[in-house]
Coordinates of C-alpha atoms in Angstrom, one line a residue:
Chain A
M1 CA 0.0 0.0 0.0
R2 CA 3.0 2.2 -0.3
S3 CA 2.4 3.1 -3.9
A4 CA -0.9 4.9 -3.4
P5 CA 0.5 7.8 -1.2
R6 CA 3.5 7.9 -3.5
L7 CA 1.2 8.5 -6.5
L8 CA -0.7 11.1 -4.7
L9 CA 2.5 12.9 -3.8
L10 CA 3.6 12.8 -7.4
V11 CA 0.3 14.2 -8.7
A12 CA 0.4 17.0 -6.1
A13 CA 4.0 17.8 -7.1
L14 CA 3.1 17.9 -10.7
I15 CA 0.1 20.2 -10.2
M16 CA 2.3 22.5 -8.1
W17 CA 4.9 22.5 -10.8
A18 CA 2.3 23.3 -13.4
V19 CA 0.6 26.2 -11.6
L20 CA 3.7 27.6 -9.9
P21 CA 4.7 30.2 -12.6
L22 CA 1.1 31.6 -12.6
F23 CA 1.4 32.8 -9.0
L24 CA 5.1 33.6 -8.7
A25 CA 6.7 37.0 -9.3
R26 CA 8.5 37.3 -12.7
N27 CA 12.0 37.4 -11.1
L28 CA 11.3 34.1 -9.3
V29 CA 10.0 32.4 -12.5
D30 CA 13.2 33.7 -14.1
L31 CA 15.3 31.9 -11.4
L32 CA 13.2 28.7 -11.8
V33 CA 14.0 28.7 -15.5
F34 CA 17.7 28.9 -14.7
A35 CA 17.3 26.1 -12.2
G36 CA 15.8 24.0 -14.9
I37 CA 18.6 24.8 -17.3
F38 CA 21.2 24.1 -14.6
S39 CA 19.6 20.8 -13.7
I40 CA 20.1 19.5 -17.2
A41 CA 23.8 20.4 -17.2
G42 CA 24.1 19.1 -13.6
L43 CA 22.4 15.8 -14.6
G44 CA 25.2 15.0 -17.0
I45 CA 27.8 15.6 -14.2
G46 CA 25.6 13.6 -11.8
L47 CA 25.5 10.6 -14.1
L48 CA 29.3 10.8 -14.6
L49 CA 30.1 11.2 -10.9
G50 CA 27.4 9.1 -9.3
H51 CA 27.3 6.2 -11.6
C52 CA 30.7 6.2 -13.3
G53 CA 32.9 7.7 -10.6
I54 CA 34.3 10.5 -12.8
A55 CA 34.5 14.1 -11.5
S56 CA 34.4 16.4 -14.5
L57 CA 35.1 20.1 -14.4
A58 CA 34.6 20.5 -18.1
Q59 CA 30.9 20.9 -18.2
G60 CA 31.1 24.7 -18.4
M61 CA 32.9 24.3 -21.8
F62 CA 30.2 22.1 -23.3
Y63 CA 27.6 24.5 -21.9
G64 CA 29.4 27.3 -23.7
L65 CA 29.7 25.2 -26.9
G66 CA 25.9 24.7 -27.0
A67 CA 25.3 28.4 -26.3
Y68 CA 27.6 29.6 -29.1
A69 CA 26.3 27.0 -31.6
S70 CA 22.8 28.3 -31.0
A71 CA 23.9 31.9 -31.1
Y72 CA 26.0 31.6 -34.2
C73 CA 23.5 29.6 -36.2
S74 CA 20.5 31.8 -35.4
I75 CA 22.4 35.1 -35.8
T76 CA 24.7 34.4 -38.8
F77 CA 22.5 32.0 -40.8
G78 CA 19.1 33.0 -39.4
A79 CA 18.5 29.3 -39.0
P80 CA 15.6 28.1 -36.8
A81 CA 16.5 27.3 -33.2
I82 CA 16.5 23.5 -33.7
V83 CA 19.5 23.8 -36.1
G84 CA 21.6 25.4 -33.4
F85 CA 20.6 22.8 -30.8
V86 CA 21.5 19.9 -33.2
I87 CA 24.8 21.4 -34.2
G88 CA 25.7 22.1 -30.6
L89 CA 24.9 18.6 -29.6
A90 CA 26.9 17.1 -32.5
V91 CA 30.0 19.3 -31.9
A92 CA 29.9 18.6 -28.1
A93 CA 29.6 14.9 -28.7
A94 CA 32.5 15.0 -31.3
I95 CA 34.8 16.9 -28.9
A96 CA 33.9 14.7 -25.9
L97 CA 34.7 11.6 -28.0
L98 CA 38.0 13.1 -29.3
V99 CA 39.1 14.3 -25.9
G100 CA 37.5 11.7 -23.7
W101 CA 39.1 8.7 -25.4
P102 CA 42.7 9.6 -24.3
V103 CA 41.8 11.6 -21.2
L104 CA 39.5 9.0 -19.6
R105 CA 42.5 6.7 -19.1
L106 CA 43.3 8.8 -16.1
T107 CA 41.5 8.3 -12.8
G108 CA 40.6 10.3 -9.7
F109 CA 42.4 13.6 -9.1
F110 CA 44.4 13.4 -12.4
L111 CA 41.2 13.0 -14.4
A112 CA 39.6 15.9 -12.5
L113 CA 42.6 18.1 -13.3
A114 CA 42.6 17.1 -16.9
T115 CA 38.9 18.1 -17.2
L116 CA 39.8 21.4 -15.4
C117 CA 42.4 22.0 -18.1
L118 CA 39.7 21.4 -20.7
A119 CA 37.5 24.0 -19.1
V120 CA 40.4 26.5 -19.1
I121 CA 41.3 25.8 -22.7
G122 CA 37.6 26.1 -23.7
N123 CA 37.3 29.4 -22.0
A124 CA 40.5 30.8 -23.6
I125 CA 39.2 29.6 -27.1
F126 CA 35.8 31.2 -26.5
F127 CA 37.7 34.5 -25.7
E128 CA 40.2 34.3 -28.6
W129 CA 38.0 33.1 -31.5
D130 CA 36.0 36.3 -31.7
W131 CA 35.0 35.7 -35.3
L132 CA 32.9 32.8 -33.9
T133 CA 32.0 33.9 -30.4
G134 CA 32.2 37.6 -30.5
G135 CA 35.1 37.5 -28.0
S136 CA 34.7 39.7 -25.0
L137 CA 31.7 41.4 -26.6
G138 CA 29.7 38.2 -26.9
I139 CA 26.8 37.6 -29.3
G140 CA 23.6 39.5 -28.6
G141 CA 20.1 39.5 -30.1
I142 CA 19.6 35.8 -30.1
P143 CA 15.9 35.2 -31.1
K144 CA 13.4 33.4 -28.9
I145 CA 12.6 29.8 -29.7
Q146 CA 9.7 29.4 -32.1
L147 CA 8.0 26.0 -32.4
F148 CA 5.2 25.6 -34.9
G149 CA 4.5 29.3 -34.8
F150 CA 4.4 29.4 -31.0
A151 CA 7.0 31.7 -29.5
F152 CA 8.5 30.9 -26.1
D153 CA 8.9 34.6 -25.4
T154 CA 8.1 35.0 -21.7
P155 CA 9.8 33.4 -18.6
G156 CA 6.5 31.6 -17.9
K157 CA 6.4 29.9 -21.3
Y158 CA 10.1 29.2 -21.3
Y159 CA 9.6 27.6 -17.8
Y160 CA 7.5 24.9 -19.2
L161 CA 9.8 24.2 -22.2
V162 CA 12.9 24.0 -20.0
W163 CA 11.4 21.8 -17.3
I164 CA 9.7 19.4 -19.7
L165 CA 13.1 19.0 -21.4
A166 CA 14.7 18.6 -18.0
F167 CA 12.3 15.9 -16.9
L168 CA 12.8 14.1 -20.3
C169 CA 16.5 14.1 -19.8
M170 CA 16.1 12.8 -16.2
R171 CA 13.8 10.0 -17.5
L172 CA 16.5 9.1 -20.1
G173 CA 19.2 9.2 -17.4
Y174 CA 17.0 7.0 -15.1
Q175 CA 16.4 4.5 -17.9
L176 CA 20.2 4.4 -18.6
V177 CA 21.3 3.7 -15.0
T178 CA 18.7 1.0 -14.6
S179 CA 19.9 -0.8 -17.8
R180 CA 22.7 -3.2 -18.8
N181 CA 24.9 -0.2 -19.7
G182 CA 24.0 1.3 -16.3
L183 CA 25.2 -1.8 -14.5
M184 CA 28.4 -1.7 -16.4
M185 CA 28.9 2.0 -15.5
Q186 CA 28.5 1.2 -11.8
A187 CA 30.8 -1.8 -12.0
V188 CA 33.5 0.4 -13.5
R189 CA 32.9 2.9 -10.7
D190 CA 33.1 0.4 -7.9
S191 CA 36.0 -1.7 -9.1
P192 CA 37.6 -1.2 -12.5
D193 CA 39.8 -4.3 -12.1
A194 CA 36.9 -6.5 -11.4
A195 CA 34.9 -5.0 -14.3
L196 CA 37.8 -5.8 -16.6
S197 CA 37.9 -9.4 -15.3
L198 CA 34.3 -9.8 -16.3
G199 CA 34.9 -8.7 -19.8
I200 CA 33.8 -5.1 -19.6
D201 CA 35.6 -2.6 -21.8
I202 CA 35.9 0.2 -19.2
Q203 CA 37.4 2.7 -21.6
A204 CA 34.4 2.4 -23.9
V205 CA 31.9 2.6 -21.0
R206 CA 33.6 5.7 -19.6
T207 CA 33.8 7.4 -23.0
R208 CA 30.1 6.8 -23.9
I209 CA 28.8 8.3 -20.6
F210 CA 31.3 11.3 -21.0
V211 CA 29.8 11.9 -24.5
L212 CA 26.3 11.8 -23.2
C213 CA 27.2 14.1 -20.3
S214 CA 28.7 16.7 -22.8
M215 CA 25.5 16.6 -24.8
F216 CA 23.4 17.4 -21.7
G217 CA 25.8 20.3 -21.2
S218 CA 25.4 21.5 -24.7
L219 CA 21.6 21.2 -24.6
A220 CA 21.6 23.4 -21.4
G221 CA 23.8 25.9 -23.1
S222 CA 21.5 26.3 -26.1
L223 CA 18.5 26.7 -23.8
F224 CA 20.5 29.4 -21.9
A225 CA 21.4 31.3 -25.0
H226 CA 17.9 31.5 -26.4
Y227 CA 16.6 32.5 -23.0
T228 CA 18.9 35.3 -22.2
S229 CA 19.3 36.2 -25.9
F230 CA 23.0 36.8 -25.1
A231 CA 26.0 34.5 -25.1
S232 CA 29.1 35.9 -23.5
V233 CA 32.4 34.4 -22.4
E234 CA 31.6 35.5 -18.8
S235 CA 28.9 32.9 -18.6
F236 CA 31.2 29.9 -19.4
T237 CA 34.0 30.2 -16.9
I238 CA 35.5 27.8 -14.5
E239 CA 33.1 29.0 -11.8
R240 CA 30.2 27.7 -14.0
S241 CA 31.9 24.3 -14.3
I242 CA 32.3 24.2 -10.5
T243 CA 28.6 25.1 -10.1
F244 CA 27.6 22.2 -12.3
L245 CA 29.8 19.9 -10.3
L246 CA 28.2 21.1 -7.1
I247 CA 24.7 20.4 -8.3
P248 CA 24.8 16.6 -8.1
V249 CA 27.1 16.8 -5.0
I250 CA 24.5 18.9 -3.1
G251 CA 21.5 17.1 -4.4
G252 CA 22.9 13.6 -4.0
V253 CA 24.6 11.6 -6.7
S254 CA 22.8 8.3 -6.0
S255 CA 19.5 9.7 -7.3
V256 CA 18.8 11.0 -10.8
T257 CA 16.3 13.5 -9.5
G258 CA 18.7 14.8 -6.9
V259 CA 20.0 17.3 -9.5
I260 CA 16.7 19.2 -9.2
V261 CA 17.4 19.8 -5.5
G262 CA 21.0 20.7 -6.2
A263 CA 20.1 23.1 -9.0
L264 CA 17.5 24.8 -6.8
F265 CA 20.1 25.1 -4.1
V266 CA 22.8 26.7 -6.2
I267 CA 20.3 29.1 -7.8
F268 CA 18.2 30.1 -4.8
V269 CA 20.5 30.0 -1.8
P270 CA 22.9 32.7 -3.1
E271 CA 19.8 34.8 -4.0
L272 CA 18.4 34.4 -0.5
F273 CA 21.7 35.4 1.1
S274 CA 22.3 38.3 -1.3
K275 CA 19.8 40.4 0.7
L276 CA 22.1 40.1 3.7
G277 CA 24.7 42.2 2.1
D278 CA 28.4 41.7 1.5
F279 CA 28.6 38.5 3.4
H280 CA 26.5 36.5 1.0
Q281 CA 29.4 34.8 -0.8
I282 CA 30.8 33.6 2.5
L283 CA 27.4 32.4 3.7
F284 CA 26.9 30.5 0.5
G285 CA 30.3 28.9 1.0
L286 CA 29.4 28.0 4.6
A287 CA 26.0 26.5 3.5
L288 CA 27.9 24.4 0.9
V289 CA 30.4 23.1 3.5
F290 CA 27.5 22.3 5.8
V291 CA 25.7 20.3 3.2
V292 CA 28.8 18.4 2.1
I293 CA 29.9 17.5 5.6
V294 CA 26.6 16.8 7.3
M295 CA 25.0 15.1 4.3
P296 CA 27.6 13.1 2.5
G297 CA 24.8 11.5 0.4
G298 CA 23.5 15.0 -0.6
I299 CA 20.1 16.4 0.4
V300 CA 18.2 13.6 -1.2
G301 CA 20.4 11.0 0.5
A302 CA 19.8 12.6 3.8
V303 CA 16.0 12.7 3.3
R304 CA 16.0 9.1 2.3
Q305 CA 17.9 8.2 5.4
L306 CA 15.4 10.1 7.5
F307 CA 12.5 8.2 6.0
A308 CA 14.3 4.9 6.4
A309 CA 14.9 5.7 10.1
G310 CA 11.2 6.7 10.5
R311 CA 10.1 3.4 9.0
R312 CA 12.4 1.4 11.3
K313 CA 10.9 3.3 14.3
A314 CA 7.3 2.7 13.1
R315 CA 7.9 -1.1 13.0
Chain B
M1 CA 50.4 -30.3 -25.7
S2 CA 47.2 -30.4 -27.9
G3 CA 45.1 -31.2 -24.9
A4 CA 46.1 -28.1 -22.9
I5 CA 43.7 -25.2 -22.6
L6 CA 46.4 -23.0 -21.2
T7 CA 50.1 -23.2 -21.7
I8 CA 52.4 -20.9 -19.7
G9 CA 55.8 -21.1 -21.6
G10 CA 59.0 -19.8 -20.2
V11 CA 57.5 -16.8 -18.4
G12 CA 59.9 -14.5 -16.7
H13 CA 59.3 -11.2 -15.0
S14 CA 61.1 -8.6 -12.9
F15 CA 60.0 -5.7 -10.9
A16 CA 62.6 -2.9 -10.9
G17 CA 65.4 -5.4 -11.4
L18 CA 64.1 -7.8 -8.8
R19 CA 63.6 -11.2 -10.6
V20 CA 60.2 -12.4 -9.5
L21 CA 59.6 -15.1 -12.1
Q22 CA 62.2 -17.0 -14.1
S23 CA 61.2 -19.2 -16.9
V24 CA 58.0 -20.8 -15.5
D25 CA 56.3 -23.5 -17.5
I26 CA 52.9 -24.8 -16.5
A27 CA 50.2 -26.4 -18.6
V28 CA 46.5 -26.7 -17.6
P29 CA 44.9 -29.6 -19.5
R30 CA 41.4 -29.1 -20.9
G31 CA 39.0 -29.9 -18.1
G32 CA 41.9 -30.2 -15.7
L33 CA 42.2 -29.2 -12.1
V34 CA 45.7 -27.8 -11.5
G35 CA 47.1 -26.2 -8.4
L36 CA 49.9 -23.8 -7.8
I37 CA 51.4 -23.6 -4.3
G38 CA 54.3 -21.6 -3.0
P39 CA 55.3 -19.6 0.0
N40 CA 54.5 -15.8 0.3
G41 CA 56.4 -13.8 -2.3
S42 CA 57.1 -16.7 -4.5
G43 CA 55.5 -15.0 -7.5
K44 CA 52.1 -16.8 -7.6
T45 CA 50.0 -13.7 -7.9
T46 CA 52.4 -12.1 -10.4
L47 CA 52.0 -15.2 -12.6
F48 CA 48.2 -14.9 -12.2
N49 CA 48.3 -11.2 -13.3
I50 CA 50.4 -12.2 -16.3
V51 CA 48.1 -14.9 -17.4
T52 CA 45.0 -12.7 -17.0
G53 CA 46.6 -9.7 -18.8
Y54 CA 47.0 -7.3 -15.8
L55 CA 50.8 -7.5 -16.4
K56 CA 52.9 -8.0 -19.5
P57 CA 55.6 -10.6 -19.0
D58 CA 59.2 -9.7 -19.8
T59 CA 59.8 -13.0 -21.5
G60 CA 57.8 -16.0 -22.4
S61 CA 54.3 -16.5 -23.7
I62 CA 50.8 -17.4 -22.7
V63 CA 48.9 -19.7 -25.1
Y64 CA 45.2 -20.1 -24.4
E65 CA 43.0 -22.2 -26.7
A66 CA 45.9 -22.6 -29.1
R67 CA 46.2 -18.8 -29.4
A68 CA 49.0 -16.6 -28.2
L69 CA 47.7 -13.9 -25.8
D70 CA 50.4 -11.3 -26.4
G71 CA 48.8 -7.9 -26.4
V72 CA 45.3 -9.2 -25.9
P73 CA 43.6 -6.9 -23.3
I74 CA 42.1 -8.2 -20.1
Q75 CA 38.5 -7.8 -21.1
A76 CA 39.0 -9.7 -24.4
R77 CA 40.6 -12.6 -22.4
S78 CA 37.6 -12.6 -20.1
R79 CA 35.3 -12.7 -23.1
A80 CA 37.2 -15.6 -24.5
G81 CA 36.4 -17.5 -21.3
L82 CA 39.5 -16.9 -19.2
V83 CA 38.2 -15.5 -15.9
R84 CA 39.9 -14.8 -12.6
T85 CA 39.0 -14.1 -9.0
F86 CA 41.1 -11.9 -6.7
Q87 CA 43.1 -12.6 -3.6
T88 CA 41.0 -10.0 -1.8
P89 CA 37.6 -10.3 -3.3
K90 CA 36.9 -7.2 -5.5
I91 CA 33.1 -6.9 -5.4
F92 CA 31.0 -4.0 -6.5
E93 CA 30.5 -2.5 -3.0
Q94 CA 27.6 -0.1 -3.8
M95 CA 25.6 -2.5 -5.8
S96 CA 23.3 -5.2 -4.6
V97 CA 24.3 -8.9 -4.5
L98 CA 22.0 -9.6 -7.5
E99 CA 23.4 -6.6 -9.4
N100 CA 26.9 -7.9 -8.8
V101 CA 26.1 -11.2 -10.4
M102 CA 24.2 -9.5 -13.2
V103 CA 27.4 -7.6 -14.1
G104 CA 28.9 -11.1 -14.7
C105 CA 26.2 -11.7 -17.4
C106 CA 27.1 -8.5 -19.3
K107 CA 29.5 -10.1 -21.6
A108 CA 27.0 -12.8 -22.6
T109 CA 24.4 -10.2 -23.5
Q110 CA 24.4 -7.3 -26.0
T111 CA 22.6 -3.9 -25.8
G112 CA 23.3 -0.6 -27.4
F113 CA 23.9 2.5 -25.3
I114 CA 21.1 4.4 -27.1
G115 CA 18.8 1.4 -26.8
D116 CA 19.4 1.4 -23.1
L117 CA 18.9 5.2 -22.9
I118 CA 15.4 5.0 -24.5
R119 CA 14.7 1.6 -23.0
S120 CA 14.1 -0.2 -26.2
R121 CA 12.5 -3.7 -26.4
T122 CA 15.9 -5.4 -26.8
S123 CA 17.2 -3.4 -23.8
R124 CA 14.3 -4.5 -21.6
H125 CA 14.5 -8.1 -22.9
Q126 CA 18.3 -8.5 -22.3
F127 CA 18.0 -6.9 -18.9
Q128 CA 15.3 -9.5 -18.0
V129 CA 17.5 -12.3 -19.3
M130 CA 20.5 -11.1 -17.2
K131 CA 18.3 -10.8 -14.1
E132 CA 16.9 -14.3 -14.5
T133 CA 20.3 -15.8 -15.2
A134 CA 21.7 -14.0 -12.2
E135 CA 18.8 -15.1 -9.9
Q136 CA 19.3 -18.7 -10.9
A137 CA 23.0 -18.4 -10.2
C138 CA 22.3 -16.8 -6.8
E139 CA 20.0 -19.6 -5.9
K140 CA 22.6 -22.2 -6.9
F141 CA 25.1 -20.5 -4.7
G142 CA 22.7 -20.0 -1.8
L143 CA 22.7 -16.2 -2.0
T144 CA 18.9 -15.9 -2.4
Q145 CA 18.5 -14.7 1.2
I146 CA 20.7 -11.6 0.6
L147 CA 19.8 -10.9 -3.1
Y148 CA 18.9 -7.3 -2.5
N149 CA 21.4 -6.5 0.2
E150 CA 24.1 -4.1 -0.6
A151 CA 27.3 -6.0 -1.3
R152 CA 29.3 -3.9 1.1
N153 CA 27.3 -5.4 4.0
T154 CA 28.2 -9.0 3.2
T155 CA 30.5 -11.2 5.2
A156 CA 34.0 -12.4 4.1
G157 CA 32.6 -15.8 3.2
Q158 CA 29.7 -14.3 1.3
R159 CA 32.1 -12.1 -0.6
R160 CA 34.1 -15.2 -1.8
I161 CA 30.9 -17.0 -2.9
L162 CA 29.6 -13.8 -4.5
E163 CA 32.8 -13.4 -6.5
L164 CA 32.6 -17.1 -7.6
A165 CA 29.0 -16.7 -8.6
R166 CA 29.8 -13.6 -10.6
A167 CA 32.8 -15.2 -12.3
T168 CA 31.0 -18.4 -13.3
V169 CA 27.7 -17.0 -14.4
G170 CA 29.4 -15.9 -17.6
K171 CA 30.3 -19.5 -18.4
P172 CA 34.1 -19.4 -18.3
K173 CA 36.2 -22.1 -19.9
L174 CA 39.2 -21.6 -17.6
L175 CA 38.7 -20.3 -14.0
L176 CA 41.7 -18.9 -12.2
L177 CA 41.2 -18.7 -8.4
D178 CA 43.7 -16.7 -6.4
E179 CA 43.8 -17.8 -2.7
P180 CA 40.0 -18.4 -2.6
S181 CA 40.1 -19.8 0.9
A182 CA 41.8 -16.8 2.6
G183 CA 39.6 -15.6 5.5
L184 CA 37.1 -18.5 5.3
T185 CA 36.0 -20.7 8.2
P186 CA 36.8 -24.5 8.0
Q187 CA 33.2 -25.2 7.0
E188 CA 33.3 -22.6 4.3
I189 CA 36.5 -24.1 3.0
E190 CA 34.8 -27.5 2.7
Q191 CA 32.0 -25.9 0.8
L192 CA 34.5 -24.1 -1.4
K193 CA 36.1 -27.5 -2.3
D194 CA 32.7 -28.8 -3.3
W195 CA 32.2 -25.8 -5.5
I196 CA 35.5 -26.3 -7.2
R197 CA 34.8 -29.9 -7.9
R198 CA 31.4 -29.0 -9.2
F199 CA 32.8 -26.4 -11.6
N200 CA 35.3 -28.9 -12.8
G201 CA 32.5 -31.5 -13.3
E202 CA 30.7 -28.9 -15.4
G203 CA 33.7 -28.8 -17.8
I204 CA 35.4 -25.7 -16.5
S205 CA 39.2 -26.1 -16.2
V206 CA 40.6 -24.7 -13.0
L207 CA 43.9 -23.2 -12.0
L208 CA 44.0 -22.8 -8.3
V209 CA 46.6 -20.8 -6.4
S210 CA 46.8 -21.2 -2.7
H211 CA 49.1 -22.0 0.2
D212 CA 46.3 -23.8 2.0
M213 CA 47.3 -27.4 1.9
G214 CA 43.8 -28.6 2.9
L215 CA 42.2 -26.9 0.0
M216 CA 44.9 -28.2 -2.4
N217 CA 43.6 -31.7 -1.9
V218 CA 41.0 -31.1 -4.6
V219 CA 43.5 -30.7 -7.4
T220 CA 45.0 -33.5 -9.5
T221 CA 48.3 -31.9 -10.3
V222 CA 50.3 -29.4 -8.2
H223 CA 53.1 -27.2 -9.2
V224 CA 55.3 -25.8 -6.5
L225 CA 56.7 -22.3 -7.1
Y226 CA 59.7 -21.1 -5.1
F227 CA 61.5 -17.9 -5.7
G228 CA 60.2 -17.6 -9.2
G229 CA 60.9 -21.1 -10.4
I230 CA 58.9 -24.4 -10.4
I231 CA 60.8 -26.8 -8.1
A232 CA 58.4 -29.7 -8.2
T233 CA 55.3 -31.0 -10.1
G234 CA 53.1 -33.9 -9.3
G235 CA 50.1 -35.3 -7.3
M236 CA 49.5 -33.8 -3.9
A237 CA 50.7 -37.0 -2.1
E238 CA 53.8 -37.1 -4.2
I239 CA 54.6 -33.5 -3.5
Q240 CA 54.2 -33.8 0.2
K241 CA 56.9 -36.5 0.2
N242 CA 59.3 -34.5 -2.0
A243 CA 62.3 -33.7 0.1
R244 CA 63.1 -30.4 -1.5
V245 CA 59.5 -29.2 -1.1
R246 CA 59.5 -30.2 2.5
E247 CA 62.7 -28.3 3.1
V248 CA 61.7 -25.0 1.4
Y249 CA 58.0 -25.0 1.9
L250 CA 56.9 -27.0 4.8
G251 CA 60.0 -26.0 6.8
V252 CA 60.9 -29.6 7.8

């Protein structure tokens, strides 16, 4: 009889999600849109970290790649939005494959450092190749997304688009981690040596998930560019990569939907603290440290533990 | 040597100038049950790592199923049926017992990454096949009670059994067991012996490495490794009478 209350809870959450933008102030809807975009990029990192044991700091680069692909295609060629999305996804996948194959031989800190280098190089290229990216000026005037004559031109409309895509990506992620390939990923995470001894090509497993992760990053970047109508090198820095890594860590890597919690945290907590004046950066840092130390399984992990403890007591 | 599934020919290896193995020759007949004993540091695990591909030998060759294994990666050896277990069981700690065994079924099944992502029919079907195969294996090995337990919460004995179940569910042709009795109770060792006999009865060739003399009773041929060289070969009774073996190994 556990599934009935669960279904009820799900329906309630869905209704709340659907009506939320109708009641919230515009600036809050705006933040929710960003949370949706961030949760897509964070999902990629969450799958890498939680199910494959790879900490990547390169997501900011793939995010930028998607944004510039969308910006360039729609401004220079006047192409419909979908073209920018597809090109961004294709380029991100190609670069992830090309770079991932050699780099993913590394493990642990060395791999994290290599992905950090990737983010640094990406940022430098975004800055230097001004014929493509507009350099420090960026690319402005990116049109809103039009789908069958319907324009997603307000934060409210964009909210639905972004979150439906985010839920779709999470669904795909969930299906992946509960499949044969998902088992292989987790085996590689827990013991690469044992995975090898059972005939698993760990290099191929790692590369595939890295490519998928980069594509989530690119998708988020394209959504970002069309929403803010502006793509600038400032948005694709190392700090952004770190934010994307924080999302699954805060939310909890063991659960696919944990990235929603993580994304809401990194978007709303700084916003809350910003009213408190100059200390808000420090407060955000403290909140981070608190979550990471007190809840090693992320917020979702902590809530699950709480429920498990409650169930034990009830028995 | 046409009847051999595995031939280790003249294998030598050094670590930073220290000679660990010098020209070792061992053959495992098809369907055979061969043991390798030797004191600590005699090079048993190094030899194991060379056969399974974790190490490249300095000299010599490994021939498996009439095919030289030079340059063949670990996972390809495993897919060809050459499967090992580890001295310290390497289980997938954060996964359930059932999932651990299911990973052993991965090489016998095939699904595409994109198919798994969109949960295609093939993906669902293959996953179901893996699950059923793994459940049967768990039942056979008496793991049914702890099927959904996280592997990190299992006992030392269960870890050994889990590793065996995981290694044999993929239908290996040659099973290499590295010190499988370490950390087990006497009853568990008896059970382990039964398992080894059973695998062998099912047609799996076994190469068993151990310094547990009690466990070694199951094998038909024993090779004694001492400071990187084979000093004696023969049946267990014969080996125990061998003066040189008694001197260097049994300390009498």
